[in-house]
Amino acid sequence: MHDLELTEEQVMIRDMARDFARGEIAPHAQAWEKAGWIDDALVAKMGELGLLGMVVPEEWGGTYVDYVAYALAVEEISAGDGATGAFMSIHNSVGCGPVLNYGSEEQKQTWLADLASGQVIGCFCLTEPQAGSEAHNLRTRAELRDGQWVINGAKQFVSNGKRAKLAIVFAVTDPDLGKRGISAFLVPTDTPGFIVDRTEHKMGIRASDTCAVTLNNCTIPEANLLGERGKGLAIALSNLEGGRIGIAAQALGIARAAFEAALAYSRDRVQFGKTINEHQSIANLLADMHMQLNAARLMILHAARLRTAGKPCLSEASQAKLFASEMAEKVCSSAIQIHGGYGYLEDYPVEKYYRDARITQIYEGSSEIQRMVIARELKNYLV
């Protein structure tokens, strides 16, 4: 992989993340998947290395360089394990991001340094059983009673839901105002009434704890309102660019790991008197996989550079996420094909890569939503 106009600092961060992923993540990925849990010591080490505060400036205890460095690091961690990459991306983007961008000075002082260091892990409670892509269709309610917010409702698909110590919860505060009646709240997860009902059993990224959460008269101080009352939906949607860049990088990392496994296998496996990578059909398949990986990386880095420069990049981030996530399934499928029957066995890592990659087309905006966003941006496209 060539250094695509990367700075010395970006290369250093990428290489640090790569060494860490290969040495301390990849060897344990299968064990963590069986346990359904990423090792606590590993999470602490990620915090020490600065991998959990990559969108937070140094003044608030973070390690922000730019979104290129962040995307490169997420790719490397995800190549080591898709679930760990998911954990990292979600904590950075929707755990740290909303507090950084919308928190009061007091809220930042209370939470941000601990979030950036990984001493506190965040989760994002937006999706509900009936409200996935239709993010504004919430039934969770928050009522202001005697200077306290009382929250009741149910949330679904909460990533990091079991591990998190701080939840960002979205609830309807003014039902008559529709989309303008949703607010965001900072809810410590040890608050009475914040109940993790269950950890979901998933097709892939099984070590990432994805939970269903109930809020039963969950009562927090009035000061725990995040941002302005009624601005919850804007807060929820504000980090789409950064979040989609992160998930695109996760998809790329998983796909790259599958490609590298397939390439190594093709150099060792002998059929009809020569290694299978010498057969034109397999060589062509590997060439296509390599090309698609490089195309995805270019799209991700382009969106990341725009994001770093403070330029609008919703369409570019959506394009990167859409292309990388759909590319990942194809590349992982091809990796299984190259392995033949062995690729279908748990003894080889490519079946896990395939399962892990599939979710990237669904969360942080499904492929259908990405196409809607891209098509909407075409209204301003000049031929």
mmCIF file of C-alpha atoms in Angstrom:
data_model
loop_
_atom_site.group_PDB
_atom_site.id
_atom_site.type_symbol
_atom_site.label_atom_id
_atom_site.label_comp_id
_atom_site.label_asym_id
_atom_site.label_seq_id
_atom_site.Cartn_x
_atom_site.Cartn_y
_atom_site.Cartn_z
ATOM 1 C CA MET A 1 0.000 0.000 0.000
ATOM 2 C CA HIS A 2 1.523 3.291 -1.100
ATOM 3 C CA ASP A 3 1.507 6.368 1.128
ATOM 4 C CA LEU A 4 -1.094 8.443 -0.711
ATOM 5 C CA GLU A 5 0.244 11.920 0.034
ATOM 6 C CA LEU A 6 0.157 11.190 3.733
ATOM 7 C CA THR A 7 1.983 13.355 6.222
ATOM 8 C CA GLU A 8 4.664 11.926 8.457
ATOM 9 C CA GLU A 9 2.284 12.136 11.416
ATOM 10 C CA GLN A 10 -0.505 10.323 9.547
ATOM 11 C CA VAL A 11 1.906 7.537 8.568
ATOM 12 C CA MET A 12 3.114 7.247 12.168
ATOM 13 C CA ILE A 13 -0.454 6.929 13.493
ATOM 14 C CA ARG A 14 -1.371 4.386 10.808
ATOM 15 C CA ASP A 15 1.707 2.288 11.506
ATOM 16 C CA MET A 16 1.135 2.419 15.268
ATOM 17 C CA ALA A 17 -2.451 1.228 14.797
ATOM 18 C CA ARG A 18 -1.322 -1.487 12.365
ATOM 19 C CA ASP A 19 1.339 -2.849 14.722
ATOM 20 C CA PHE A 20 -1.121 -2.795 17.611
ATOM 21 C CA ALA A 21 -3.827 -4.537 15.580
ATOM 22 C CA ARG A 22 -1.511 -7.263 14.317
ATOM 23 C CA GLY A 23 0.176 -7.858 17.654
ATOM 24 C CA GLU A 24 -2.609 -7.449 20.204
ATOM 25 C CA ILE A 25 -5.970 -7.649 18.411
ATOM 26 C CA ALA A 26 -5.899 -10.144 15.523
ATOM 27 C CA PRO A 27 -4.490 -13.051 17.591
ATOM 28 C CA HIS A 28 -7.436 -12.791 20.017
ATOM 29 C CA ALA A 29 -10.287 -11.929 17.650
ATOM 30 C CA GLN A 30 -11.708 -15.455 17.482
ATOM 31 C CA ALA A 31 -11.647 -15.852 21.272
ATOM 32 C CA TRP A 32 -13.386 -12.499 21.787
ATOM 33 C CA GLU A 33 -16.020 -13.457 19.237
ATOM 34 C CA LYS A 34 -16.793 -16.654 21.147
ATOM 35 C CA ALA A 35 -16.939 -14.711 24.415
ATOM 36 C CA GLY A 36 -19.071 -11.962 22.875
ATOM 37 C CA TRP A 37 -16.871 -9.371 24.543
ATOM 38 C CA ILE A 38 -13.751 -7.359 23.741
ATOM 39 C CA ASP A 39 -11.200 -7.797 26.507
ATOM 40 C CA ASP A 40 -11.290 -4.965 29.057
ATOM 41 C CA ALA A 41 -7.494 -4.754 29.151
ATOM 42 C CA LEU A 42 -7.431 -4.247 25.388
ATOM 43 C CA VAL A 43 -9.946 -1.399 25.660
ATOM 44 C CA ALA A 44 -7.799 0.228 28.351
ATOM 45 C CA LYS A 45 -4.729 -0.086 26.116
ATOM 46 C CA MET A 46 -6.603 1.516 23.220
ATOM 47 C CA GLY A 47 -7.379 4.419 25.520
ATOM 48 C CA GLU A 48 -3.740 4.762 26.531
ATOM 49 C CA LEU A 49 -2.686 4.825 22.867
ATOM 50 C CA GLY A 50 -5.141 7.623 22.127
ATOM 51 C CA LEU A 51 -7.321 5.547 19.795
ATOM 52 C CA LEU A 52 -10.518 6.400 21.692
ATOM 53 C CA GLY A 53 -10.174 10.190 21.562
ATOM 54 C CA MET A 54 -9.236 10.719 17.934
ATOM 55 C CA VAL A 55 -11.970 13.278 17.187
ATOM 56 C CA VAL A 56 -11.335 15.249 20.418
ATOM 57 C CA PRO A 57 -8.803 18.125 20.464
ATOM 58 C CA GLU A 58 -5.877 18.021 22.861
ATOM 59 C CA GLU A 59 -7.353 20.847 24.950
ATOM 60 C CA TRP A 60 -10.116 18.437 25.995
ATOM 61 C CA GLY A 61 -7.834 15.468 26.526
ATOM 62 C CA GLY A 62 -8.044 13.998 23.048
ATOM 63 C CA THR A 63 -5.567 13.112 20.312
ATOM 64 C CA TYR A 64 -7.145 14.768 17.273
ATOM 65 C CA VAL A 65 -4.842 15.178 14.277
ATOM 66 C CA ASP A 66 -7.296 15.074 11.372
ATOM 67 C CA TYR A 67 -9.913 12.770 9.882
ATOM 68 C CA VAL A 68 -7.378 11.170 7.537
ATOM 69 C CA ALA A 69 -5.391 9.871 10.517
ATOM 70 C CA TYR A 70 -8.632 8.744 12.135
ATOM 71 C CA ALA A 71 -9.782 6.843 9.031
ATOM 72 C CA LEU A 72 -6.385 5.188 8.652
ATOM 73 C CA ALA A 73 -6.425 4.066 12.285
ATOM 74 C CA VAL A 74 -9.973 2.688 12.061
ATOM 75 C CA GLU A 75 -8.999 0.736 8.937
ATOM 76 C CA GLU A 76 -6.031 -0.860 10.705
ATOM 77 C CA ILE A 77 -7.932 -1.750 13.883
ATOM 78 C CA SER A 78 -10.774 -3.205 11.785
ATOM 79 C CA ALA A 79 -8.318 -5.304 9.795
ATOM 80 C CA GLY A 80 -7.350 -6.842 13.123
ATOM 81 C CA ASP A 81 -10.960 -7.389 14.179
ATOM 82 C CA GLY A 82 -14.167 -5.935 12.750
ATOM 83 C CA ALA A 83 -15.865 -5.840 16.144
ATOM 84 C CA THR A 84 -13.027 -3.862 17.709
ATOM 85 C CA GLY A 85 -13.097 -1.480 14.750
ATOM 86 C CA ALA A 86 -16.841 -1.016 15.267
ATOM 87 C CA PHE A 87 -16.328 -0.318 18.965
ATOM 88 C CA MET A 88 -13.633 2.250 18.214
ATOM 89 C CA SER A 89 -15.519 4.016 15.423
ATOM 90 C CA ILE A 90 -18.810 4.217 17.321
ATOM 91 C CA HIS A 91 -17.214 5.492 20.536
ATOM 92 C CA ASN A 92 -15.283 8.181 18.691
ATOM 93 C CA SER A 93 -18.007 9.401 16.361
ATOM 94 C CA VAL A 94 -21.282 9.181 18.317
ATOM 95 C CA GLY A 95 -19.828 8.798 21.809
ATOM 96 C CA CYS A 96 -17.339 11.665 21.904
ATOM 97 C CA GLY A 97 -18.598 13.741 18.972
ATOM 98 C CA PRO A 98 -21.933 15.039 20.319
ATOM 99 C CA VAL A 99 -20.442 16.015 23.699
ATOM 100 C CA LEU A 100 -17.597 17.827 21.957
ATOM 101 C CA ASN A 101 -19.840 19.669 19.509
ATOM 102 C CA TYR A 102 -22.923 20.369 21.627
ATOM 103 C CA GLY A 103 -21.934 19.997 25.264
ATOM 104 C CA SER A 104 -21.885 22.942 27.637
ATOM 105 C CA GLU A 105 -18.572 23.912 29.202
ATOM 106 C CA GLU A 106 -19.612 22.076 32.361
ATOM 107 C CA GLN A 107 -20.630 18.957 30.417
ATOM 108 C CA LYS A 108 -17.338 18.955 28.544
ATOM 109 C CA GLN A 109 -15.396 19.375 31.771
ATOM 110 C CA THR A 110 -17.334 16.510 33.344
ATOM 111 C CA TRP A 111 -17.202 13.970 30.529
ATOM 112 C CA LEU A 112 -14.924 14.746 27.611
ATOM 113 C CA ALA A 113 -11.480 13.908 28.998
ATOM 114 C CA ASP A 114 -12.734 10.594 30.389
ATOM 115 C CA LEU A 115 -14.432 9.776 27.075
ATOM 116 C CA ALA A 116 -11.273 10.620 25.122
ATOM 117 C CA SER A 117 -9.107 8.444 27.383
ATOM 118 C CA GLY A 118 -11.533 5.521 27.281
ATOM 119 C CA GLN A 119 -12.135 5.607 31.025
ATOM 120 C CA VAL A 120 -15.760 6.265 30.082
ATOM 121 C CA ILE A 121 -17.219 4.560 27.017
ATOM 122 C CA GLY A 122 -20.170 6.172 25.285
ATOM 123 C CA CYS A 123 -23.235 4.807 23.531
ATOM 124 C CA PHE A 124 -25.855 6.404 21.293
ATOM 125 C CA CYS A 125 -29.507 5.671 22.017
ATOM 126 C CA LEU A 126 -31.443 6.824 18.967
ATOM 127 C CA THR A 127 -32.870 3.787 17.164
ATOM 128 C CA GLU A 128 -36.096 2.287 18.479
ATOM 129 C CA PRO A 129 -37.909 -0.953 17.592
ATOM 130 C CA GLN A 130 -40.202 0.978 15.207
ATOM 131 C CA ALA A 131 -37.755 3.732 14.223
ATOM 132 C CA GLY A 132 -34.604 2.819 12.349
ATOM 133 C CA SER A 133 -33.877 4.849 9.229
ATOM 134 C CA GLU A 134 -36.870 7.045 10.122
ATOM 135 C CA ALA A 135 -34.932 8.609 12.969
ATOM 136 C CA HIS A 136 -37.536 11.223 13.876
ATOM 137 C CA ASN A 137 -40.301 8.688 14.529
ATOM 138 C CA LEU A 138 -39.523 8.301 18.233
ATOM 139 C CA ARG A 139 -41.834 7.111 20.994
ATOM 140 C CA THR A 140 -39.422 7.658 23.881
ATOM 141 C CA ARG A 141 -40.635 10.596 25.966
ATOM 142 C CA ALA A 142 -38.845 12.986 28.321
ATOM 143 C CA GLU A 143 -40.888 15.145 30.706
ATOM 144 C CA LEU A 144 -39.551 17.987 32.846
ATOM 145 C CA ARG A 145 -40.775 17.503 36.411
ATOM 146 C CA ASP A 146 -39.574 19.644 39.314
ATOM 147 C CA GLY A 147 -36.241 20.465 37.664
ATOM 148 C CA GLN A 148 -35.544 16.925 36.497
ATOM 149 C CA TRP A 149 -36.044 15.097 33.231
ATOM 150 C CA VAL A 150 -37.968 11.822 33.488
ATOM 151 C CA ILE A 151 -37.393 9.568 30.485
ATOM 152 C CA ASN A 152 -39.506 6.574 29.437
ATOM 153 C CA GLY A 153 -39.124 4.424 26.345
ATOM 154 C CA ALA A 154 -37.198 1.669 24.601
ATOM 155 C CA LYS A 155 -34.089 1.752 22.433
ATOM 156 C CA GLN A 156 -32.795 -0.910 20.062
ATOM 157 C CA PHE A 157 -29.413 -1.775 18.505
ATOM 158 C CA VAL A 158 -27.391 0.233 21.018
ATOM 159 C CA SER A 159 -23.730 -0.429 20.190
ATOM 160 C CA ASN A 160 -21.466 -0.491 23.282
ATOM 161 C CA GLY A 161 -24.698 -0.605 25.300
ATOM 162 C CA LYS A 162 -23.414 -2.991 27.963
ATOM 163 C CA ARG A 163 -19.956 -1.460 28.293
ATOM 164 C CA ALA A 164 -20.964 2.205 28.180
ATOM 165 C CA LYS A 165 -20.961 4.454 31.225
ATOM 166 C CA LEU A 166 -22.546 7.392 29.399
ATOM 167 C CA ALA A 167 -25.528 7.195 27.059
ATOM 168 C CA ILE A 168 -26.638 9.920 24.681
ATOM 169 C CA VAL A 169 -30.414 9.451 24.665
ATOM 170 C CA PHE A 170 -32.855 11.012 22.223
ATOM 171 C CA ALA A 171 -36.428 11.553 23.353
ATOM 172 C CA VAL A 172 -39.512 13.564 22.442
ATOM 173 C CA THR A 173 -39.936 16.579 24.713
ATOM 174 C CA ASP A 174 -42.597 18.445 22.722
ATOM 175 C CA PRO A 175 -44.864 15.984 20.848
ATOM 176 C CA ASP A 176 -46.793 18.714 19.039
ATOM 177 C CA LEU A 177 -43.676 20.055 17.327
ATOM 178 C CA GLY A 178 -42.831 16.941 15.292
ATOM 179 C CA LYS A 179 -39.168 16.845 14.254
ATOM 180 C CA ARG A 180 -38.536 20.023 16.247
ATOM 181 C CA GLY A 181 -39.819 18.377 19.407
ATOM 182 C CA ILE A 182 -36.920 15.942 19.932
ATOM 183 C CA SER A 183 -34.147 16.632 22.449
ATOM 184 C CA ALA A 184 -30.882 14.942 23.430
ATOM 185 C CA PHE A 185 -29.761 14.024 26.940
ATOM 186 C CA LEU A 186 -26.632 12.832 28.722
ATOM 187 C CA VAL A 187 -27.606 9.829 30.825
ATOM 188 C CA PRO A 188 -25.062 8.033 33.034
ATOM 189 C CA THR A 189 -25.841 4.355 32.591
ATOM 190 C CA ASP A 190 -25.841 3.730 36.344
ATOM 191 C CA THR A 191 -28.903 5.979 36.638
ATOM 192 C CA PRO A 192 -31.842 4.001 38.136
ATOM 193 C CA GLY A 193 -34.258 3.140 35.356
ATOM 194 C CA PHE A 194 -31.610 2.777 32.657
ATOM 195 C CA ILE A 195 -31.950 -0.951 31.993
ATOM 196 C CA VAL A 196 -29.945 -3.061 29.556
ATOM 197 C CA ASP A 197 -32.532 -5.701 28.687
ATOM 198 C CA ARG A 198 -30.340 -8.009 26.665
ATOM 199 C CA THR A 199 -27.253 -8.283 24.499
ATOM 200 C CA GLU A 200 -28.211 -9.259 20.966
ATOM 201 C CA HIS A 201 -26.845 -12.384 19.279
ATOM 202 C CA LYS A 202 -25.656 -11.258 15.875
ATOM 203 C CA MET A 203 -24.464 -12.679 12.574
ATOM 204 C CA GLY A 204 -21.152 -10.835 12.837
ATOM 205 C CA ILE A 205 -19.074 -8.404 14.932
ATOM 206 C CA ARG A 206 -20.184 -10.570 17.857
ATOM 207 C CA ALA A 207 -17.604 -9.212 20.295
ATOM 208 C CA SER A 208 -19.195 -5.768 19.948
ATOM 209 C CA ASP A 209 -21.953 -5.553 22.565
ATOM 210 C CA THR A 210 -25.185 -4.529 20.839
ATOM 211 C CA CYS A 211 -28.041 -4.117 23.281
ATOM 212 C CA ALA A 212 -31.722 -3.432 23.744
ATOM 213 C CA VAL A 213 -32.286 -0.769 26.394
ATOM 214 C CA THR A 214 -35.359 0.256 28.383
ATOM 215 C CA LEU A 215 -35.709 3.618 30.119
ATOM 216 C CA ASN A 216 -38.188 3.282 32.958
ATOM 217 C CA ASN A 217 -38.759 6.574 34.783
ATOM 218 C CA CYS A 218 -35.063 7.248 34.251
ATOM 219 C CA THR A 219 -34.536 10.558 36.058
ATOM 220 C CA ILE A 220 -31.655 12.959 35.382
ATOM 221 C CA PRO A 221 -30.930 16.601 36.295
ATOM 222 C CA GLU A 222 -32.312 19.340 34.045
ATOM 223 C CA ALA A 223 -28.700 20.338 33.283
ATOM 224 C CA ASN A 224 -28.166 16.999 31.467
ATOM 225 C CA LEU A 225 -30.002 18.320 28.423
ATOM 226 C CA LEU A 226 -27.448 18.211 25.581
ATOM 227 C CA GLY A 227 -27.636 21.276 23.372
ATOM 228 C CA GLU A 228 -30.890 23.189 23.056
ATOM 229 C CA ARG A 229 -34.329 21.760 23.709
ATOM 230 C CA GLY A 230 -35.858 20.655 20.419
ATOM 231 C CA LYS A 231 -32.500 20.338 18.635
ATOM 232 C CA GLY A 232 -32.136 16.603 19.207
ATOM 233 C CA LEU A 233 -32.685 15.513 15.632
ATOM 234 C CA ALA A 234 -30.163 18.061 14.382
ATOM 235 C CA ILE A 235 -27.654 16.733 16.925
ATOM 236 C CA ALA A 236 -28.367 13.140 15.899
ATOM 237 C CA LEU A 237 -27.846 13.914 12.221
ATOM 238 C CA SER A 238 -24.947 16.350 12.624
ATOM 239 C CA ASN A 239 -22.229 13.744 12.819
ATOM 240 C CA LEU A 240 -23.243 11.767 9.756
ATOM 241 C CA GLU A 241 -20.144 12.766 7.796
ATOM 242 C CA GLY A 242 -17.654 11.650 10.457
ATOM 243 C CA GLY A 243 -19.642 8.547 11.353
ATOM 244 C CA ARG A 244 -19.902 7.385 7.758
ATOM 245 C CA ILE A 245 -16.218 7.957 7.136
ATOM 246 C CA GLY A 246 -15.532 5.749 10.172
ATOM 247 C CA ILE A 247 -17.802 2.905 9.047
ATOM 248 C CA ALA A 248 -16.386 3.110 5.515
ATOM 249 C CA ALA A 249 -12.911 2.712 7.011
ATOM 250 C CA GLN A 250 -14.137 -0.228 9.082
ATOM 251 C CA ALA A 251 -15.515 -1.928 5.958
ATOM 252 C CA LEU A 252 -12.238 -1.296 4.145
ATOM 253 C CA GLY A 253 -10.207 -2.798 6.995
ATOM 254 C CA ILE A 254 -12.288 -5.973 7.112
ATOM 255 C CA ALA A 255 -12.146 -6.359 3.326
ATOM 256 C CA ARG A 256 -8.408 -5.782 3.249
ATOM 257 C CA ALA A 257 -7.869 -8.498 5.844
ATOM 258 C CA ALA A 258 -9.945 -10.883 3.715
ATOM 259 C CA PHE A 259 -7.951 -9.984 0.605
ATOM 260 C CA GLU A 260 -4.632 -10.511 2.362
ATOM 261 C CA ALA A 261 -5.796 -13.908 3.658
ATOM 262 C CA ALA A 262 -6.934 -14.931 0.180
ATOM 263 C CA LEU A 263 -3.700 -13.721 -1.412
ATOM 264 C CA ALA A 264 -1.593 -15.691 1.074
ATOM 265 C CA TYR A 265 -3.724 -18.803 0.591
ATOM 266 C CA SER A 266 -3.536 -18.530 -3.213
ATOM 267 C CA ARG A 267 0.268 -18.521 -3.052
ATOM 268 C CA ASP A 268 0.336 -21.757 -1.040
ATOM 269 C CA ARG A 269 -2.524 -23.797 -2.471
ATOM 270 C CA VAL A 270 -1.461 -26.016 -5.382
ATOM 271 C CA GLN A 271 -3.949 -27.271 -7.972
ATOM 272 C CA PHE A 272 -3.180 -28.852 -11.337
ATOM 273 C CA GLY A 273 0.541 -28.571 -10.759
ATOM 274 C CA LYS A 274 0.808 -24.871 -9.844
ATOM 275 C CA THR A 275 -0.257 -22.470 -7.123
ATOM 276 C CA ILE A 276 -3.779 -21.231 -7.692
ATOM 277 C CA ASN A 277 -2.731 -17.583 -8.017
ATOM 278 C CA GLU A 278 -0.996 -18.639 -11.240
ATOM 279 C CA HIS A 279 -4.351 -19.671 -12.714
ATOM 280 C CA GLN A 280 -5.767 -16.758 -14.696
ATOM 281 C CA SER A 281 -9.249 -16.953 -13.170
ATOM 282 C CA ILE A 282 -7.877 -16.590 -9.629
ATOM 283 C CA ALA A 283 -5.320 -13.955 -10.660
ATOM 284 C CA ASN A 284 -8.115 -11.877 -12.216
ATOM 285 C CA LEU A 285 -10.228 -12.225 -9.076
ATOM 286 C CA LEU A 286 -7.346 -11.028 -6.898
ATOM 287 C CA ALA A 287 -6.701 -8.118 -9.270
ATOM 288 C CA ASP A 288 -10.332 -6.999 -9.031
ATOM 289 C CA MET A 289 -10.265 -7.262 -5.240
ATOM 290 C CA HIS A 290 -7.086 -5.177 -5.044
ATOM 291 C CA MET A 291 -8.526 -2.535 -7.363
ATOM 292 C CA GLN A 292 -11.757 -2.236 -5.379
ATOM 293 C CA LEU A 293 -9.857 -1.858 -2.108
ATOM 294 C CA ASN A 294 -7.744 0.943 -3.546
ATOM 295 C CA ALA A 295 -10.793 2.696 -5.002
ATOM 296 C CA ALA A 296 -12.548 2.580 -1.625
ATOM 297 C CA ARG A 297 -9.478 3.957 0.144
ATOM 298 C CA LEU A 298 -9.250 6.889 -2.253
ATOM 299 C CA MET A 299 -12.918 7.741 -1.696
ATOM 300 C CA ILE A 300 -12.523 7.545 2.087
ATOM 301 C CA LEU A 301 -9.400 9.707 2.140
ATOM 302 C CA HIS A 302 -11.064 12.269 -0.110
ATOM 303 C CA ALA A 303 -14.055 12.563 2.222
ATOM 304 C CA ALA A 304 -11.749 12.650 5.258
ATOM 305 C CA ARG A 305 -9.693 15.497 3.797
ATOM 306 C CA LEU A 306 -12.825 17.510 3.068
ATOM 307 C CA ARG A 307 -14.071 16.887 6.609
ATOM 308 C CA THR A 308 -10.727 17.988 8.057
ATOM 309 C CA ALA A 309 -10.855 21.191 5.997
ATOM 310 C CA GLY A 310 -14.311 21.976 7.357
ATOM 311 C CA LYS A 311 -15.895 21.672 3.916
ATOM 312 C CA PRO A 312 -19.311 20.062 3.342
ATOM 313 C CA CYS A 313 -18.843 16.406 2.464
ATOM 314 C CA LEU A 314 -22.117 14.633 3.220
ATOM 315 C CA SER A 315 -22.386 13.269 -0.315
ATOM 316 C CA GLU A 316 -18.703 12.286 -0.428
ATOM 317 C CA ALA A 317 -18.941 10.559 2.959
ATOM 318 C CA SER A 318 -22.105 8.743 1.855
ATOM 319 C CA GLN A 319 -20.454 7.691 -1.408
ATOM 320 C CA ALA A 320 -17.418 6.384 0.471
ATOM 321 C CA LYS A 321 -19.579 4.494 2.966
ATOM 322 C CA LEU A 322 -21.847 3.048 0.272
ATOM 323 C CA PHE A 323 -19.005 1.964 -1.996
ATOM 324 C CA ALA A 324 -16.769 0.606 0.778
ATOM 325 C CA SER A 325 -19.526 -1.363 2.503
ATOM 326 C CA GLU A 326 -20.817 -2.986 -0.683
ATOM 327 C CA MET A 327 -17.251 -3.566 -1.872
ATOM 328 C CA ALA A 328 -16.461 -5.303 1.437
ATOM 329 C CA GLU A 329 -19.138 -7.941 0.971
ATOM 330 C CA LYS A 330 -17.948 -8.659 -2.580
ATOM 331 C CA VAL A 331 -14.290 -8.869 -1.600
ATOM 332 C CA CYS A 332 -15.004 -11.083 1.396
ATOM 333 C CA SER A 333 -17.181 -13.338 -0.765
ATOM 334 C CA SER A 334 -14.370 -13.612 -3.306
ATOM 335 C CA ALA A 335 -11.936 -14.459 -0.512
ATOM 336 C CA ILE A 336 -14.168 -17.376 0.486
ATOM 337 C CA GLN A 337 -14.374 -18.486 -3.145
ATOM 338 C CA ILE A 338 -10.598 -18.505 -3.458
ATOM 339 C CA HIS A 339 -10.367 -20.685 -0.349
ATOM 340 C CA GLY A 340 -12.907 -23.108 -1.800
ATOM 341 C CA GLY A 341 -14.532 -25.422 0.729
ATOM 342 C CA TYR A 342 -12.053 -24.378 3.392
ATOM 343 C CA GLY A 343 -13.367 -20.827 3.197
ATOM 344 C CA TYR A 344 -16.690 -22.051 4.533
ATOM 345 C CA LEU A 345 -15.085 -23.471 7.666
ATOM 346 C CA GLU A 346 -14.535 -21.624 10.925
ATOM 347 C CA ASP A 347 -10.939 -22.905 10.838
ATOM 348 C CA TYR A 348 -10.138 -20.128 8.346
ATOM 349 C CA PRO A 349 -10.724 -16.443 9.083
ATOM 350 C CA VAL A 350 -12.461 -15.497 5.833
ATOM 351 C CA GLU A 351 -15.889 -16.750 6.920
ATOM 352 C CA LYS A 352 -15.702 -14.368 9.908
ATOM 353 C CA TYR A 353 -14.641 -11.477 7.691
ATOM 354 C CA TYR A 354 -17.689 -12.091 5.494
ATOM 355 C CA ARG A 355 -20.040 -12.088 8.480
ATOM 356 C CA ASP A 356 -18.413 -9.023 10.016
ATOM 357 C CA ALA A 357 -18.551 -7.031 6.791
ATOM 358 C CA ARG A 358 -22.270 -7.458 6.214
ATOM 359 C CA ILE A 359 -23.397 -5.027 8.912
ATOM 360 C CA THR A 360 -21.538 -2.116 7.323
ATOM 361 C CA GLN A 361 -24.267 -1.870 4.663
ATOM 362 C CA ILE A 362 -26.890 -1.425 7.382
ATOM 363 C CA TYR A 363 -25.773 0.704 10.313
ATOM 364 C CA GLU A 364 -24.800 4.384 10.227
ATOM 365 C CA GLY A 365 -27.333 4.683 7.407
ATOM 366 C CA SER A 366 -28.254 1.748 5.182
ATOM 367 C CA SER A 367 -27.192 1.553 1.547
ATOM 368 C CA GLU A 368 -30.683 2.682 0.580
ATOM 369 C CA ILE A 369 -30.358 5.798 2.737
ATOM 370 C CA GLN A 370 -26.903 6.551 1.291
ATOM 371 C CA ARG A 371 -28.328 6.457 -2.229
ATOM 372 C CA MET A 372 -31.111 8.836 -1.174
ATOM 373 C CA VAL A 373 -28.529 11.269 0.223
ATOM 374 C CA ILE A 374 -26.344 11.083 -2.879
ATOM 375 C CA ALA A 375 -29.337 11.520 -5.210
ATOM 376 C CA ARG A 376 -30.569 14.527 -3.210
ATOM 377 C CA GLU A 377 -27.184 16.213 -3.608
ATOM 378 C CA LEU A 378 -27.435 15.809 -7.392
ATOM 379 C CA LYS A 379 -30.056 18.572 -7.456
ATOM 380 C CA ASN A 380 -27.174 21.024 -7.231
ATOM 381 C CA TYR A 381 -24.939 19.140 -9.653
ATOM 382 C CA LEU A 382 -23.906 21.145 -12.689
ATOM 383 C CA VAL A 383 -23.308 19.250 -15.933
#
